[in-house]
C-alpha angles and dihedrals in degrees: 000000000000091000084067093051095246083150102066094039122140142169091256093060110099132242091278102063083046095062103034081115092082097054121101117281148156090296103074091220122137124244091270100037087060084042082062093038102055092036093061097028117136079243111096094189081060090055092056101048093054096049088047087056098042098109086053087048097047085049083056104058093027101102088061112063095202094051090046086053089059102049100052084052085057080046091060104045087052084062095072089052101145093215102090091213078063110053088041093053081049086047091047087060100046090092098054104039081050093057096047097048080052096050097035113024114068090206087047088134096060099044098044099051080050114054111007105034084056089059092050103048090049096048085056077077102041107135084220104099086208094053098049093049090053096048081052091054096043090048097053089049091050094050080051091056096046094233100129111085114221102243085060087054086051106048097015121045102009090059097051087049087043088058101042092051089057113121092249102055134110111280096228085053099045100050090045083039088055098041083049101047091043090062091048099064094054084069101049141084124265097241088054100048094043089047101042112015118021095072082062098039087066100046090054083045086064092038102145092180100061123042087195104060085051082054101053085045094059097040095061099021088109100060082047091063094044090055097043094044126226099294087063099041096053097037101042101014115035099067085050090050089056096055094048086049098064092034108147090240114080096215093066096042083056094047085060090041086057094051104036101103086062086052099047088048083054099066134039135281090253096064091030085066108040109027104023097048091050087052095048095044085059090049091054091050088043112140087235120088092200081057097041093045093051098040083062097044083058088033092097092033089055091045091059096060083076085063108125117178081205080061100032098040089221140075146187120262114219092264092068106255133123111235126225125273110237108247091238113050116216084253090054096048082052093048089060105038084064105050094043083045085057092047100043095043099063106335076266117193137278080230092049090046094050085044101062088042097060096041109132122259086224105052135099108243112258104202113233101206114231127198097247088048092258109142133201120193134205114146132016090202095094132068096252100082092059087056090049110038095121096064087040094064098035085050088048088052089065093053099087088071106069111240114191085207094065099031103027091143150013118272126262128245112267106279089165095108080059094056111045083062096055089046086057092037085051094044086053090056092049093052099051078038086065097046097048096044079054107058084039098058084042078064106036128038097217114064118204121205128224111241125257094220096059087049085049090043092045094056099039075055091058091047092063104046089053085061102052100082079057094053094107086075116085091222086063095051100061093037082054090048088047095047083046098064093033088064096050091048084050089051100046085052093050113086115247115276122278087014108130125252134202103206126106121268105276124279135190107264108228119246099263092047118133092203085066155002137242121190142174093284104348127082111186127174117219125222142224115296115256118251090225124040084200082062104065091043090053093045092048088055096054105037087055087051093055095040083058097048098037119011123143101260098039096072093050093022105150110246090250125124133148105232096093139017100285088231092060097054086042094054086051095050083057105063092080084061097107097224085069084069101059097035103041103018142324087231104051091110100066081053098051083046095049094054103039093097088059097050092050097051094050101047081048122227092284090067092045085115095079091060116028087104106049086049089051083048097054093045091064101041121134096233107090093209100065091051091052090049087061100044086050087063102018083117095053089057095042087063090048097053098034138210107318107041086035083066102042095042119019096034090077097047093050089056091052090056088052092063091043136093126312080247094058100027085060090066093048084047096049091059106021088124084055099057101033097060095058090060130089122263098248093044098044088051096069091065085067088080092056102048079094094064095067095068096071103074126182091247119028092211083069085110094156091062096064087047094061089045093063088049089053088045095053094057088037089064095077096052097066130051119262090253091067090039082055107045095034115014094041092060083054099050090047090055090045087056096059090060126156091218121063094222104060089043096055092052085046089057085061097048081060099055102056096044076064086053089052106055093043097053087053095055091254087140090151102049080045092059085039092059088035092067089033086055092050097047084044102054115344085076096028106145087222122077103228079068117060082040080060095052090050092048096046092049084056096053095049088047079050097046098043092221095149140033109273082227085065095037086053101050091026109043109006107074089047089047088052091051093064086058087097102034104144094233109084086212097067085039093058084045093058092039082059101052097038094046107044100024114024108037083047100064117092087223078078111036089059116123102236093038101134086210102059095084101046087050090049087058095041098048089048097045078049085052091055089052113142093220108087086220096049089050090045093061099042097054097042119121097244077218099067096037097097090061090065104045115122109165130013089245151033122282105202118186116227094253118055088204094070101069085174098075093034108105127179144190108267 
């Protein structure tokens, strides 16, 4: 063996020296008669070798079926080697012969289940430790591969783990036998694992003998529920997960703690709700820190399994990504539509709108006649229905079309009972009211009359403070946001207080009146009509924006939602407390942190407040690293909680990250496009001022950083008009292009580019020409050579691009791009071969007949083709055709002397 150099072998030789055995020798023998001879030599080093080198020697019989046969019957009988090295050096080799005999054989199947699924499985029972770990191994990367057929997993190697996961199995065996069949199943199809494995599964699941088969239950029994569905798992599972859950070692109670989101997305909400929350309470209080510390750690991600996009309102695409949620919500179109349908119908009334919004859900309509024949309905106690059944019935035939104007929101609960006692409340007023008007007018001459917009204001008050102990219910919340706005319309309409009025002492409207309404428990004044109808719409808009953002409960609003178990939520809010840190984990913030996207998005914007101050906790905590972890996702929540709450409570923080540590700031930079688009115009364009500010860094070797700022820069562009890219973006771009380091100029060049694109596709054709001769002082006559190679790059890319007229690019930028023809670098002359060759010359601008330009390009390219610089010739010549299949990078690697053209690579 030594003449084949065996001896010196070593996993780095390739497959020749490996298989130098089989070449002709002393011996006389044929290829596979060696091939016999070293696999079954006394030597055991022999035996090693060969079955190293079995996949080379399989590549070399394979073109002959009868000699492969023979081989993988050779194949076969080494199995049974009796030194252990041997038959896991043959194991080792299982994948890969695998993979070639797919790839190569056209009956792979049949041999494979023949000869090579019988070794593993049998290896599965070596008594070699090693040998079983590597047929393990093998196994798990054969399942992978999906080379195993299922009729194999079924006879063959189920079966063998069945059996070594029996009670009456060795223990060695059992526990390897359990790690191996858990990850089985998680290749496997549902019908198979619920036919064959789970019934075992569960058993294992209740071993009282071995801890660690227990362990190994509980660690994977979440991928197991996800593969069997939620009918298994609460049929088969749930009562076994309980168990695991209260085991009297902690290491398999945290196991459960650590998988018990995949369980939870694995059952329904019902039993989410009552029995999965009441088990995980108890894990969070367990006596164990290691459990208590793990059970927070899974305390977001278990919160977000209550996650529902019929609640949310949003929902992840299958790239990942949360989408945007649309400015204005379906409610709030609704909304709208309704209040611009009242107006447009007859300039109606703020009274008559309020009116229609707090009708009972309980009551018969009761039609309110309008002057162009329109009826709204609320009680059929009153007379008025009986007047009016005919436009009853003919309104109750339309029903069955939905009409957001009539139906723009779900009912709210009966607050009838509420207001039959203000109405008796009010008549009581109005009656000491009278009296006291009375004795007053018997004492003065002149009578002032209260205003019907401050009786109007004072029950629409009332309203409102009947419906704060409600507030918790998300219908309640809107109705509360609507009456909001609708007060302070009706203030704005009443005249100020103690100013004199003309008209007559109040009286009680009749019923048919069209100056008020009087319904079944409810007596509202109208008031004046408004001069504008686009008044009231817009008044409405932003009166419900600001009841969102301040009204009076929001601010002291109790912590208190139903989305999810309040202990849950409360147990979450908690892990700020820093005790917590000292008792659970020092590291429970950035957690807290890591999962608080997710919260949110599963409690919905209406319930933020719950969690407005642990999020302004975590954003000044001392630990760098929480508040990294929320400036790495501060855009995700800004499109879960939208717009307006975006601006009046993230917006500060944001600007707090931006003024942090390169380590934090990073997180704002990544995703700066992200935020800034959500925001409105007017807000997003004070940033504008503080662009600036990213380019100091902590460390000036932070490279990286400047490099992510001219990405951002690049996608920012869009969001602001050409007149701020101009006068602030473009300063930046030009300083990024003045890097030290290549890389972040290259990207900077491109940045450049596209601002150009931008003022000309806005028609600033002026400020274009403006940066264009800013562009050529800057680097077309750069003394040093990187810039006038940036100059031809970037005049490629905006040939490329098309972000100007070829009319401009040739008076504007040609005649400086030829000049650099004969600059004396070879660097700057392959760029401009380059440009000339495979962009300019290809565009039809300059193949017409009549282009001024053609002539002097011909000249140019084949002066470029005489180059004495290999690189430079080579451009110019190439077929702009063939060019893509040589591309190797997106830009130009330029070595630091221009006189070594060896090392000097460029983008083709």
């Amino acid at each position: 063996m030594d003449d084949f150099g065996f001896d010196d072998y070593s996993s780095e030789c390739d497959g020749i020296r490996i298989t130098a055995f089989l070449d002709a020798g002393q011996d006389n023998l044929t290829p596979l008669g060696r091939l016999e001879k070293y696999a079954f030599s006394d030597n055991t080093f022999n035996r090693q070798i060969v079955a190293r080198g079995l996949l080379d020697v399989l590549r070399e019989f394979s073109d002959n079926e009868n000699d492969f046969i023979s081989v993988m019957e050779t194949v076969a009988r080494m199995s049974e080697d009796a030194d252990p090295t041997v038959r896991a050096e043959l194991m080792e080799q299982v994948p890969n012969i695998a993979m070639f005999l797919h790839e190569s054989r056209p009956n792979f199947p049949a041999a494979f289940s023949r000869y090579l699924v019988p070794i593993v499985v049998r290896y599965l029972t070596d008594p070699n430790n090693q040998v079983r770990k590597t047929s393990q191994a093998a196994l798990l990367v054969l399942l992978e591969q999906g080379l195993i057929c299922k009729a194999d997993m079924e006879t063959k190697v189920c079966p063998v783990l069945l059996d070594l996961t029996e009670p009456s199995s060795d223990d060695d065996y059992k526990i390897e036998a359990v790690a191996i069949l858990c990850k089985v199943v998680t290749m496997l199809s549902k019908d198979t694992v619920e036919h064959l494995l789970l019934p075992r599964f569960c058993d294992l699941c209740s071993d009282a003998r071995l801890f660690q088969v227990r362990k190994v239950c509980a660690t994977n029994f979440g991928e197991i529920c996800s593969i069997v569905g939620q009918e298994s798992t609460e049929k088969l599972l749930m009562s076994k997960f309980f168990n695991l859950c209260s085991d009297s070692l902690w290491g398999i109670r945290k196991a459960c703690a650590e998988c018990f989101m995949t369980v939870s997305n694995s059952t329904s909400p019902e039993v989410r709700r009552s029995k999965l929350s009441p088990l995980f309470i108890n894990l969070i209080s367990d006596q164990s820190r290691w459990v208590r510390q793990a059970a927070f750690q899974s305390l977001g991600r278990f919160i977000s399994t209550f996650a529902s996009p019929s609640s949310t309102g949003l929902h992840f695409r299958e790239d990942g990504a949360l989408p945007e949620v649309p400015r204005c919500t379906p409610d709030r179109q609704d909304h709208l539509r309704f209040v611009k349908a009242v107006v447009n119908i007859s300039k109606d009334k703020i009274s008559l709108f309020l009116y229609v919004v707090l009708r009972p859900e309980n009551r018969s309509p009761v039609p309110v006649n309008r002057p162009d024949g329109f009826t709204l309905t609320n009680s059929s106690d009153g007379p008025t229905a009986t007047n009016n059944i005919k436009n009853t019935k003919e309104h109750e035939q339309t029903d069955e079309n939905f009409n957001s104007f009539n139906y723009w929101r779900p009912p709210l609960p009966d607050i009838s009972e509420e207001l039959e006692m203000l109405n008796c409340e009010k008549s009581e007023e109005v009656t000491e009211k009278e009296e006291t008007e009375e004795e007053e007018h018997q004492e003065s001459s002149s009578d002032s009359k209260p205003s019907p917009g401050k009786a109007t204001s004072d029950q629409i008050q009332k309203v409102l403070d009947c419906l704060t102990p409600h507030i918790a219910d998300p219908d309640v919340q809107v109705q509360v946001q609507v009456l909001s706005a609708a007060l302070k319309a009706a203030q704005l309409d009443s005249p100020s207080d103690g100013s004199p009025t003309e008209t007559s002492p109040t009286e009680e409207p009749p019923e048919d009146s069209p100056e008020g309404l009087s319904g079944d428990g409810i007596s509202i004044d109208l008031q004046p009509e408004m001069e504008d109808e686009s008044s009231l719409i817009e008044n409405v808009e932003e009166e419900e924006k600001d009841a969102c953002l301040h009204s009076p409960t929001s601010e002291d609003k109790p912590k208190i939602q139903n989305v999810i178990p309040q202990q849950l939520l409360d147990q979450y809010l908690s892990m700020t407390d820093p005790a917590r840190a000292q008792t659970v984990d020092t590291e429970i913030a950035k957690h807290c942190a890591f999962s608080l996207p997710g919260v949110a998005l599963t409690l919905g914007r209406q319930n933020w407040h719950c969690l407005k101050d642990t999020y302004e906790t975590l954003a000044t905590d001392v630990q760098w690293k929480v508040r990294r972890t929320l400036a790495f996702s501060i855009h995700e929540l800004a499109v879960i909680l939208g717009d307006q709450l975006t601006a009046a409570d993230l917006v500060p923080i944001f600007n707090g990250f931006l003024k942090d540590l390169d380590e934090v700031r990073i997180g704002v930079l990544k995703h700066l496009y992200d935020f800034l688009k959500l925001l409105h115009a007017d807000k997003r364009r004070e940033y504008l001022y503080q662009l600036q500010e990213f380019m100091v860094t902590d460390n000036s070797r932070n490279w990286r950083f400047r490099y992510e700022l001219a990405e951002q820069l690049i996608l920012i562009i869009e969001l602001y008009s050409h007149y701020d890219v101009y006068d602030y973006l473009r300063q930046i771009a030009l300083t990024l292009c003045s890097d030290k380091v290549s890389e972040v100029r290259w990207i900077s060049y491109k940045l450049v580019v596209e601002i150009l694109q931008k003022l000309y596709a806005c028609g600033a054709d002026d400020l274009g020409l403006n940066f264009i001769n800013e562009l050529t002082v800057r680097f077309c006559h750069c003394p040093k050579w990187v810039g006038r190679q940036a100059f031809a790059f970037i005049c490629q890319a905006v040939v490329e691009e098309d972000c100007m007229p070829m009319e401009q690019f040739s008076q504007h930028l040609l005649p400086s791009l030829l000049s650099l023809s004969s600059d004396p670098v070879a660097n700057v002359r392959v760029l401009v071969a380059k440009a000339l060759r495979q962009s300019v010359m290809e565009k039809a601008y300059f193949k017409e007949p009549g282009c001024a330009y053609s002539d002097e390009l011909e000249e140019t390219v084949m002066t470029l083709q005489s180059d004495k610089d290999r690189d430079v010739r080579f451009f110019a010549s190439l077929d702009p055709n063939k060019a893509s299949v040589e591309k190797k990078s997106d830009q130009p690697k330029t070595s630091s002397s221009a006189g070594h053209s060896s090392l000097r690579h460029v983008v083709v």
